[in-house]
Amino acid sequence: MGITQRIPLFEHLPEEQLQAVENFCTPLSIPSRGMIFHQGDPLERVFFLSRGLVKIYIYDVDGREQIMAVLGAGEMFPHAGFFDETTYPAHAQAIRDTDLVALTRQKLERLVLDSPDAAMALIRVQGRKIRELQARLQNLTQHSVLERVAWTLWQQVLEWGRVDAEGYVMSFPLTHYELAKWVGTTRESANRAMSLLRKQGVIQVQGEQLRILQPDVLESLAGGLKEAGKGRPGK
């Protein structure tokens, strides 16, 4: 048992039902930058992340990439359409070596019908994603590029960060181009925002490791838009 127990949708299932789910699941390993599915592919399976990072994105009418979400361990995707759509609504790509668990649409539907706990967990997941989307839309329309970059970094600290002897630290493998597409700006503007945060001593970047040196400043720049109910890493 181990893989599914680390996924929120399954963690409260009775042991017998959890074992049945594990028997239905298919483990997958995707290398960094490997594609998981393309927009328009037949929607046959739902995926659960046990390790790694995945970006969900689309292309706009001008062919420009627009990142919809970056997902970490415990997340499921796609977030919508798995009961009524016939194709995937976006592209999904691993942005570091990633381990997944795949469940067919039919098995997920049967699980939700048979288990009130799983149905409620799925509703909670969908509700959280709606709140995150609302916060992101507010961020894009009401805040400067610097504030949007700070908000995005702070969200990832809350989601994936940890505390060590020197403060808050997290792995952040996104390129500046991907960060720009996530916050809705140009790569040049995202570069300027990151450079300013470094020069002001708010963050430190070493390879794929990002350290938050002044969490109070970053949180203040983020405009208080962090998801309700989350505290700082390690607290």
PDB file of C-alpha atoms in Angstrom:
ATOM      1  CA  MET A   1       0.000   0.000   0.000  1.00  0.00           C
ATOM      2  CA  GLY A   2       2.051   3.183  -0.026  1.00  0.00           C
ATOM      3  CA  ILE A   3       1.501   4.988  -3.281  1.00  0.00           C
ATOM      4  CA  THR A   4      -2.204   5.757  -3.011  1.00  0.00           C
ATOM      5  CA  GLN A   5      -2.090   6.478   0.730  1.00  0.00           C
ATOM      6  CA  ARG A   6      -0.032   9.604  -0.042  1.00  0.00           C
ATOM      7  CA  ILE A   7      -2.778  10.977  -2.308  1.00  0.00           C
ATOM      8  CA  PRO A   8      -5.512  13.038  -0.577  1.00  0.00           C
ATOM      9  CA  LEU A   9      -8.331  11.513  -2.610  1.00  0.00           C
ATOM     10  CA  PHE A  10      -7.491   8.057  -1.253  1.00  0.00           C
ATOM     11  CA  GLU A  11      -5.996   8.655   2.184  1.00  0.00           C
ATOM     12  CA  HIS A  12      -9.233   8.176   4.168  1.00  0.00           C
ATOM     13  CA  LEU A  13     -10.470   5.079   2.330  1.00  0.00           C
ATOM     14  CA  PRO A  14     -10.907   1.865   4.325  1.00  0.00           C
ATOM     15  CA  GLU A  15      -8.014  -0.553   3.898  1.00  0.00           C
ATOM     16  CA  GLU A  16     -10.063  -3.014   1.835  1.00  0.00           C
ATOM     17  CA  GLN A  17     -11.164  -0.312  -0.598  1.00  0.00           C
ATOM     18  CA  LEU A  18      -7.660   1.154  -0.730  1.00  0.00           C
ATOM     19  CA  GLN A  19      -6.294  -2.231  -1.724  1.00  0.00           C
ATOM     20  CA  ALA A  20      -8.905  -2.487  -4.493  1.00  0.00           C
ATOM     21  CA  VAL A  21      -7.877   0.962  -5.802  1.00  0.00           C
ATOM     22  CA  GLU A  22      -4.208  -0.060  -5.773  1.00  0.00           C
ATOM     23  CA  ASN A  23      -5.071  -3.115  -7.848  1.00  0.00           C
ATOM     24  CA  PHE A  24      -6.689  -0.846 -10.464  1.00  0.00           C
ATOM     25  CA  CYS A  25      -3.867   1.734 -10.556  1.00  0.00           C
ATOM     26  CA  THR A  26      -1.001   1.784 -13.028  1.00  0.00           C
ATOM     27  CA  PRO A  27       2.293   3.334 -11.824  1.00  0.00           C
ATOM     28  CA  LEU A  28       4.147   5.435 -14.408  1.00  0.00           C
ATOM     29  CA  SER A  29       7.534   7.159 -14.440  1.00  0.00           C
ATOM     30  CA  ILE A  30       7.952  10.180 -16.731  1.00  0.00           C
ATOM     31  CA  PRO A  31      11.396  11.716 -17.344  1.00  0.00           C
ATOM     32  CA  SER A  32      11.938  15.450 -16.976  1.00  0.00           C
ATOM     33  CA  ARG A  33      10.301  17.307 -19.911  1.00  0.00           C
ATOM     34  CA  GLY A  34       8.447  14.174 -20.998  1.00  0.00           C
ATOM     35  CA  MET A  35       4.870  14.611 -22.220  1.00  0.00           C
ATOM     36  CA  ILE A  36       2.064  12.915 -20.291  1.00  0.00           C
ATOM     37  CA  PHE A  37      -0.735  13.826 -22.694  1.00  0.00           C
ATOM     38  CA  HIS A  38      -1.594  16.425 -25.321  1.00  0.00           C
ATOM     39  CA  GLN A  39      -4.659  18.614 -25.547  1.00  0.00           C
ATOM     40  CA  GLY A  40      -7.192  16.791 -27.679  1.00  0.00           C
ATOM     41  CA  ASP A  41      -5.949  13.281 -26.868  1.00  0.00           C
ATOM     42  CA  PRO A  42      -8.729  10.877 -25.820  1.00  0.00           C
ATOM     43  CA  LEU A  43      -9.391  11.339 -22.098  1.00  0.00           C
ATOM     44  CA  GLU A  44      -8.995   7.769 -20.929  1.00  0.00           C
ATOM     45  CA  ARG A  45      -7.162   8.106 -17.597  1.00  0.00           C
ATOM     46  CA  VAL A  46      -6.862  10.408 -14.601  1.00  0.00           C
ATOM     47  CA  PHE A  47      -3.410  10.892 -13.082  1.00  0.00           C
ATOM     48  CA  PHE A  48      -2.191  11.327  -9.514  1.00  0.00           C
ATOM     49  CA  LEU A  49       1.240  12.727  -8.710  1.00  0.00           C
ATOM     50  CA  SER A  50       3.306  10.842  -6.148  1.00  0.00           C
ATOM     51  CA  ARG A  51       6.638  12.567  -6.917  1.00  0.00           C
ATOM     52  CA  GLY A  52       7.854  15.353  -9.182  1.00  0.00           C
ATOM     53  CA  LEU A  53       6.288  18.373 -10.873  1.00  0.00           C
ATOM     54  CA  VAL A  54       3.904  18.702 -13.819  1.00  0.00           C
ATOM     55  CA  LYS A  55       2.846  21.787 -15.754  1.00  0.00           C
ATOM     56  CA  ILE A  56      -0.584  22.050 -17.347  1.00  0.00           C
ATOM     57  CA  TYR A  57      -0.725  24.411 -20.314  1.00  0.00           C
ATOM     58  CA  ILE A  58      -2.510  25.419 -23.492  1.00  0.00           C
ATOM     59  CA  TYR A  59      -1.618  27.463 -26.560  1.00  0.00           C
ATOM     60  CA  ASP A  60      -3.578  30.626 -27.288  1.00  0.00           C
ATOM     61  CA  VAL A  61      -4.864  31.614 -30.730  1.00  0.00           C
ATOM     62  CA  ASP A  62      -1.479  33.172 -31.554  1.00  0.00           C
ATOM     63  CA  GLY A  63       0.373  29.975 -30.674  1.00  0.00           C
ATOM     64  CA  ARG A  64       1.770  31.282 -27.372  1.00  0.00           C
ATOM     65  CA  GLU A  65       2.051  28.955 -24.413  1.00  0.00           C
ATOM     66  CA  GLN A  66      -0.153  29.766 -21.422  1.00  0.00           C
ATOM     67  CA  ILE A  67       0.553  27.838 -18.219  1.00  0.00           C
ATOM     68  CA  MET A  68      -2.617  27.018 -16.324  1.00  0.00           C
ATOM     69  CA  ALA A  69      -1.086  25.254 -13.317  1.00  0.00           C
ATOM     70  CA  VAL A  70       2.067  23.717 -11.911  1.00  0.00           C
ATOM     71  CA  LEU A  71       1.310  20.635  -9.814  1.00  0.00           C
ATOM     72  CA  GLY A  72       3.271  18.823  -7.128  1.00  0.00           C
ATOM     73  CA  ALA A  73       3.029  15.589  -5.149  1.00  0.00           C
ATOM     74  CA  GLY A  74      -0.495  14.613  -4.069  1.00  0.00           C
ATOM     75  CA  GLU A  75      -2.233  16.482  -6.895  1.00  0.00           C
ATOM     76  CA  MET A  76      -4.588  14.931  -9.427  1.00  0.00           C
ATOM     77  CA  PHE A  77      -5.129  16.005 -13.042  1.00  0.00           C
ATOM     78  CA  PRO A  78      -6.947  16.827 -15.199  1.00  0.00           C
ATOM     79  CA  HIS A  79      -9.086  18.750 -12.740  1.00  0.00           C
ATOM     80  CA  ALA A  80     -12.194  18.849 -14.874  1.00  0.00           C
ATOM     81  CA  GLY A  81     -13.931  16.943 -17.614  1.00  0.00           C
ATOM     82  CA  PHE A  82     -13.073  13.437 -16.448  1.00  0.00           C
ATOM     83  CA  PHE A  83     -16.756  12.450 -16.227  1.00  0.00           C
ATOM     84  CA  ASP A  84     -18.143  14.211 -19.293  1.00  0.00           C
ATOM     85  CA  GLU A  85     -15.332  15.171 -21.685  1.00  0.00           C
ATOM     86  CA  THR A  86     -13.965  12.881 -24.361  1.00  0.00           C
ATOM     87  CA  THR A  87     -10.567  14.612 -24.780  1.00  0.00           C
ATOM     88  CA  TYR A  88      -7.962  16.200 -22.507  1.00  0.00           C
ATOM     89  CA  PRO A  89      -8.587  19.962 -22.161  1.00  0.00           C
ATOM     90  CA  ALA A  90      -4.864  20.896 -22.013  1.00  0.00           C
ATOM     91  CA  HIS A  91      -1.311  19.589 -22.385  1.00  0.00           C
ATOM     92  CA  ALA A  92       0.525  18.006 -19.428  1.00  0.00           C
ATOM     93  CA  GLN A  93       4.325  17.836 -19.242  1.00  0.00           C
ATOM     94  CA  ALA A  94       6.694  16.719 -16.493  1.00  0.00           C
ATOM     95  CA  ILE A  95       9.153  19.471 -15.581  1.00  0.00           C
ATOM     96  CA  ARG A  96      11.311  17.143 -13.513  1.00  0.00           C
ATOM     97  CA  ASP A  97      11.520  13.353 -13.167  1.00  0.00           C
ATOM     98  CA  THR A  98       7.995  12.422 -12.107  1.00  0.00           C
ATOM     99  CA  ASP A  99       6.187   9.369 -10.735  1.00  0.00           C
ATOM    100  CA  LEU A 100       2.462   9.067 -11.400  1.00  0.00           C
ATOM    101  CA  VAL A 101      -0.415   6.747 -10.648  1.00  0.00           C
ATOM    102  CA  ALA A 102      -2.976   6.375 -13.443  1.00  0.00           C
ATOM    103  CA  LEU A 103      -6.614   5.352 -12.986  1.00  0.00           C
ATOM    104  CA  THR A 104      -9.062   4.865 -15.837  1.00  0.00           C
ATOM    105  CA  ARG A 105     -12.104   7.155 -16.004  1.00  0.00           C
ATOM    106  CA  GLN A 106     -14.395   4.187 -15.509  1.00  0.00           C
ATOM    107  CA  LYS A 107     -12.587   3.035 -12.343  1.00  0.00           C
ATOM    108  CA  LEU A 108     -12.594   6.576 -10.914  1.00  0.00           C
ATOM    109  CA  GLU A 109     -16.316   6.909 -11.577  1.00  0.00           C
ATOM    110  CA  ARG A 110     -16.970   3.579  -9.882  1.00  0.00           C
ATOM    111  CA  LEU A 111     -14.846   4.627  -6.888  1.00  0.00           C
ATOM    112  CA  VAL A 112     -16.813   7.870  -6.472  1.00  0.00           C
ATOM    113  CA  LEU A 113     -20.148   6.050  -6.770  1.00  0.00           C
ATOM    114  CA  ASP A 114     -19.138   3.384  -4.243  1.00  0.00           C
ATOM    115  CA  SER A 115     -17.367   5.583  -1.693  1.00  0.00           C
ATOM    116  CA  PRO A 116     -18.922   8.708  -0.106  1.00  0.00           C
ATOM    117  CA  ASP A 117     -15.486   9.488   1.398  1.00  0.00           C
ATOM    118  CA  ALA A 118     -13.869   9.498  -2.038  1.00  0.00           C
ATOM    119  CA  ALA A 119     -16.728  11.584  -3.473  1.00  0.00           C
ATOM    120  CA  MET A 120     -16.346  14.192  -0.712  1.00  0.00           C
ATOM    121  CA  ALA A 121     -12.564  14.234  -1.177  1.00  0.00           C
ATOM    122  CA  LEU A 122     -13.049  14.861  -4.888  1.00  0.00           C
ATOM    123  CA  ILE A 123     -15.464  17.717  -4.154  1.00  0.00           C
ATOM    124  CA  ARG A 124     -12.892  19.251  -1.781  1.00  0.00           C
ATOM    125  CA  VAL A 125     -10.186  18.988  -4.443  1.00  0.00           C
ATOM    126  CA  GLN A 126     -12.421  20.684  -7.007  1.00  0.00           C
ATOM    127  CA  GLY A 127     -13.380  23.409  -4.537  1.00  0.00           C
ATOM    128  CA  ARG A 128      -9.733  24.139  -3.749  1.00  0.00           C
ATOM    129  CA  LYS A 129      -8.896  24.374  -7.450  1.00  0.00           C
ATOM    130  CA  ILE A 130     -11.744  26.843  -8.000  1.00  0.00           C
ATOM    131  CA  ARG A 131     -10.436  29.015  -5.134  1.00  0.00           C
ATOM    132  CA  GLU A 132      -6.915  28.881  -6.558  1.00  0.00           C
ATOM    133  CA  LEU A 133      -8.179  29.877 -10.006  1.00  0.00           C
ATOM    134  CA  GLN A 134     -10.159  32.789  -8.569  1.00  0.00           C
ATOM    135  CA  ALA A 135      -7.095  34.009  -6.649  1.00  0.00           C
ATOM    136  CA  ARG A 136      -4.918  33.673  -9.753  1.00  0.00           C
ATOM    137  CA  LEU A 137      -7.380  35.643 -11.894  1.00  0.00           C
ATOM    138  CA  GLN A 138      -7.497  38.376  -9.256  1.00  0.00           C
ATOM    139  CA  ASN A 139      -3.715  38.379  -9.201  1.00  0.00           C
ATOM    140  CA  LEU A 140      -3.445  38.746 -12.990  1.00  0.00           C
ATOM    141  CA  THR A 141      -5.908  41.621 -13.219  1.00  0.00           C
ATOM    142  CA  GLN A 142      -5.114  43.672 -10.113  1.00  0.00           C
ATOM    143  CA  HIS A 143      -1.389  43.354  -9.412  1.00  0.00           C
ATOM    144  CA  SER A 144       1.927  44.423 -10.951  1.00  0.00           C
ATOM    145  CA  VAL A 145       4.366  41.938 -12.496  1.00  0.00           C
ATOM    146  CA  LEU A 146       6.573  42.131  -9.392  1.00  0.00           C
ATOM    147  CA  GLU A 147       3.594  41.384  -7.148  1.00  0.00           C
ATOM    148  CA  ARG A 148       2.472  38.523  -9.420  1.00  0.00           C
ATOM    149  CA  VAL A 149       5.929  36.946  -9.394  1.00  0.00           C
ATOM    150  CA  ALA A 150       6.106  37.357  -5.600  1.00  0.00           C
ATOM    151  CA  TRP A 151       2.615  35.824  -5.244  1.00  0.00           C
ATOM    152  CA  THR A 152       3.591  32.859  -7.418  1.00  0.00           C
ATOM    153  CA  LEU A 153       6.799  32.223  -5.469  1.00  0.00           C
ATOM    154  CA  TRP A 154       4.974  32.569  -2.155  1.00  0.00           C
ATOM    155  CA  GLN A 155       2.302  30.096  -3.264  1.00  0.00           C
ATOM    156  CA  GLN A 156       5.015  27.576  -4.102  1.00  0.00           C
ATOM    157  CA  VAL A 157       6.704  28.128  -0.731  1.00  0.00           C
ATOM    158  CA  LEU A 158       3.381  27.321   0.938  1.00  0.00           C
ATOM    159  CA  GLU A 159       2.882  24.280  -1.284  1.00  0.00           C
ATOM    160  CA  TRP A 160       6.360  22.745  -1.568  1.00  0.00           C
ATOM    161  CA  GLY A 161       8.714  24.722   0.664  1.00  0.00           C
ATOM    162  CA  ARG A 162      10.545  23.422   3.687  1.00  0.00           C
ATOM    163  CA  VAL A 163      12.498  24.960   6.540  1.00  0.00           C
ATOM    164  CA  ASP A 164      16.176  24.319   7.148  1.00  0.00           C
ATOM    165  CA  ALA A 165      18.785  25.981   9.353  1.00  0.00           C
ATOM    166  CA  GLU A 166      18.958  29.022   7.042  1.00  0.00           C
ATOM    167  CA  GLY A 167      15.236  29.575   6.496  1.00  0.00           C
ATOM    168  CA  TYR A 168      12.723  28.701   3.776  1.00  0.00           C
ATOM    169  CA  VAL A 169      13.916  26.789   0.723  1.00  0.00           C
ATOM    170  CA  MET A 170      12.307  24.970  -2.183  1.00  0.00           C
ATOM    171  CA  SER A 171      13.101  23.384  -5.513  1.00  0.00           C
ATOM    172  CA  PHE A 172      11.986  25.614  -8.399  1.00  0.00           C
ATOM    173  CA  PRO A 173      12.837  24.043 -11.781  1.00  0.00           C
ATOM    174  CA  LEU A 174      10.767  26.451 -13.919  1.00  0.00           C
ATOM    175  CA  THR A 175      12.661  28.485 -16.494  1.00  0.00           C
ATOM    176  CA  HIS A 176      12.129  32.258 -16.574  1.00  0.00           C
ATOM    177  CA  TYR A 177      10.116  31.713 -19.760  1.00  0.00           C
ATOM    178  CA  GLU A 178       7.792  29.302 -17.928  1.00  0.00           C
ATOM    179  CA  LEU A 179       7.531  31.621 -14.931  1.00  0.00           C
ATOM    180  CA  ALA A 180       6.551  34.436 -17.300  1.00  0.00           C
ATOM    181  CA  LYS A 181       3.859  32.311 -18.936  1.00  0.00           C
ATOM    182  CA  TRP A 182       2.534  31.335 -15.516  1.00  0.00           C
ATOM    183  CA  VAL A 183       2.171  34.928 -14.296  1.00  0.00           C
ATOM    184  CA  GLY A 184       0.941  36.310 -17.621  1.00  0.00           C
ATOM    185  CA  THR A 185       3.845  38.513 -18.699  1.00  0.00           C
ATOM    186  CA  THR A 186       6.930  38.540 -20.944  1.00  0.00           C
ATOM    187  CA  ARG A 187      10.157  36.737 -20.140  1.00  0.00           C
ATOM    188  CA  GLU A 188      11.944  40.095 -19.925  1.00  0.00           C
ATOM    189  CA  SER A 189       9.483  41.396 -17.330  1.00  0.00           C
ATOM    190  CA  ALA A 190       9.737  38.184 -15.297  1.00  0.00           C
ATOM    191  CA  ASN A 191      13.552  38.410 -15.450  1.00  0.00           C
ATOM    192  CA  ARG A 192      13.447  41.986 -14.162  1.00  0.00           C
ATOM    193  CA  ALA A 193      11.150  41.030 -11.286  1.00  0.00           C
ATOM    194  CA  MET A 194      13.348  38.092 -10.249  1.00  0.00           C
ATOM    195  CA  SER A 195      16.498  40.253 -10.524  1.00  0.00           C
ATOM    196  CA  LEU A 196      14.920  42.923  -8.324  1.00  0.00           C
ATOM    197  CA  LEU A 197      13.956  40.360  -5.685  1.00  0.00           C
ATOM    198  CA  ARG A 198      17.527  39.032  -5.704  1.00  0.00           C
ATOM    199  CA  LYS A 199      19.106  42.497  -5.519  1.00  0.00           C
ATOM    200  CA  GLN A 200      16.860  43.444  -2.602  1.00  0.00           C
ATOM    201  CA  GLY A 201      17.944  40.293  -0.769  1.00  0.00           C
ATOM    202  CA  VAL A 202      14.443  38.799  -0.736  1.00  0.00           C
ATOM    203  CA  ILE A 203      15.400  35.596  -2.561  1.00  0.00           C
ATOM    204  CA  GLN A 204      18.516  33.673  -3.514  1.00  0.00           C
ATOM    205  CA  VAL A 205      18.631  31.349  -6.528  1.00  0.00           C
ATOM    206  CA  GLN A 206      21.217  28.598  -6.911  1.00  0.00           C
ATOM    207  CA  GLY A 207      20.478  26.303  -9.839  1.00  0.00           C
ATOM    208  CA  GLU A 208      17.017  24.835  -9.215  1.00  0.00           C
ATOM    209  CA  GLN A 209      17.087  25.771  -5.531  1.00  0.00           C
ATOM    210  CA  LEU A 210      15.294  28.928  -4.458  1.00  0.00           C
ATOM    211  CA  ARG A 211      15.815  30.249  -0.936  1.00  0.00           C
ATOM    212  CA  ILE A 212      13.522  32.819   0.670  1.00  0.00           C
ATOM    213  CA  LEU A 213      15.735  35.167   2.691  1.00  0.00           C
ATOM    214  CA  GLN A 214      13.011  37.650   3.661  1.00  0.00           C
ATOM    215  CA  PRO A 215       9.696  35.762   3.854  1.00  0.00           C
ATOM    216  CA  ASP A 216       7.848  38.718   5.414  1.00  0.00           C
ATOM    217  CA  VAL A 217       8.800  40.938   2.465  1.00  0.00           C
ATOM    218  CA  LEU A 218       7.832  38.288  -0.096  1.00  0.00           C
ATOM    219  CA  GLU A 219       4.508  37.671   1.634  1.00  0.00           C
ATOM    220  CA  SER A 220       3.822  41.422   1.749  1.00  0.00           C
ATOM    221  CA  LEU A 221       4.597  41.819  -1.954  1.00  0.00           C
ATOM    222  CA  ALA A 222       2.282  38.895  -2.687  1.00  0.00           C
ATOM    223  CA  GLY A 223      -0.581  41.098  -1.531  1.00  0.00           C
ATOM    224  CA  GLY A 224      -2.143  38.718   0.971  1.00  0.00           C
ATOM    225  CA  LEU A 225      -3.584  36.494  -1.761  1.00  0.00           C
ATOM    226  CA  LYS A 226      -2.297  33.220  -0.387  1.00  0.00           C
ATOM    227  CA  GLU A 227      -4.827  30.430  -0.169  1.00  0.00           C
ATOM    228  CA  ALA A 228      -6.870  30.561   3.011  1.00  0.00           C
ATOM    229  CA  GLY A 229      -5.986  28.005   5.644  1.00  0.00           C
ATOM    230  CA  LYS A 230      -2.344  27.474   4.722  1.00  0.00           C
ATOM    231  CA  GLY A 231       0.435  28.405   7.089  1.00  0.00           C
ATOM    232  CA  ARG A 232       4.124  28.732   6.475  1.00  0.00           C
ATOM    233  CA  PRO A 233       6.221  25.631   5.832  1.00  0.00           C
ATOM    234  CA  GLY A 234       7.209  23.868   9.018  1.00  0.00           C
ATOM    235  CA  LYS A 235       4.504  25.631  11.067  1.00  0.00           C
TER     236      LYS A 235
END
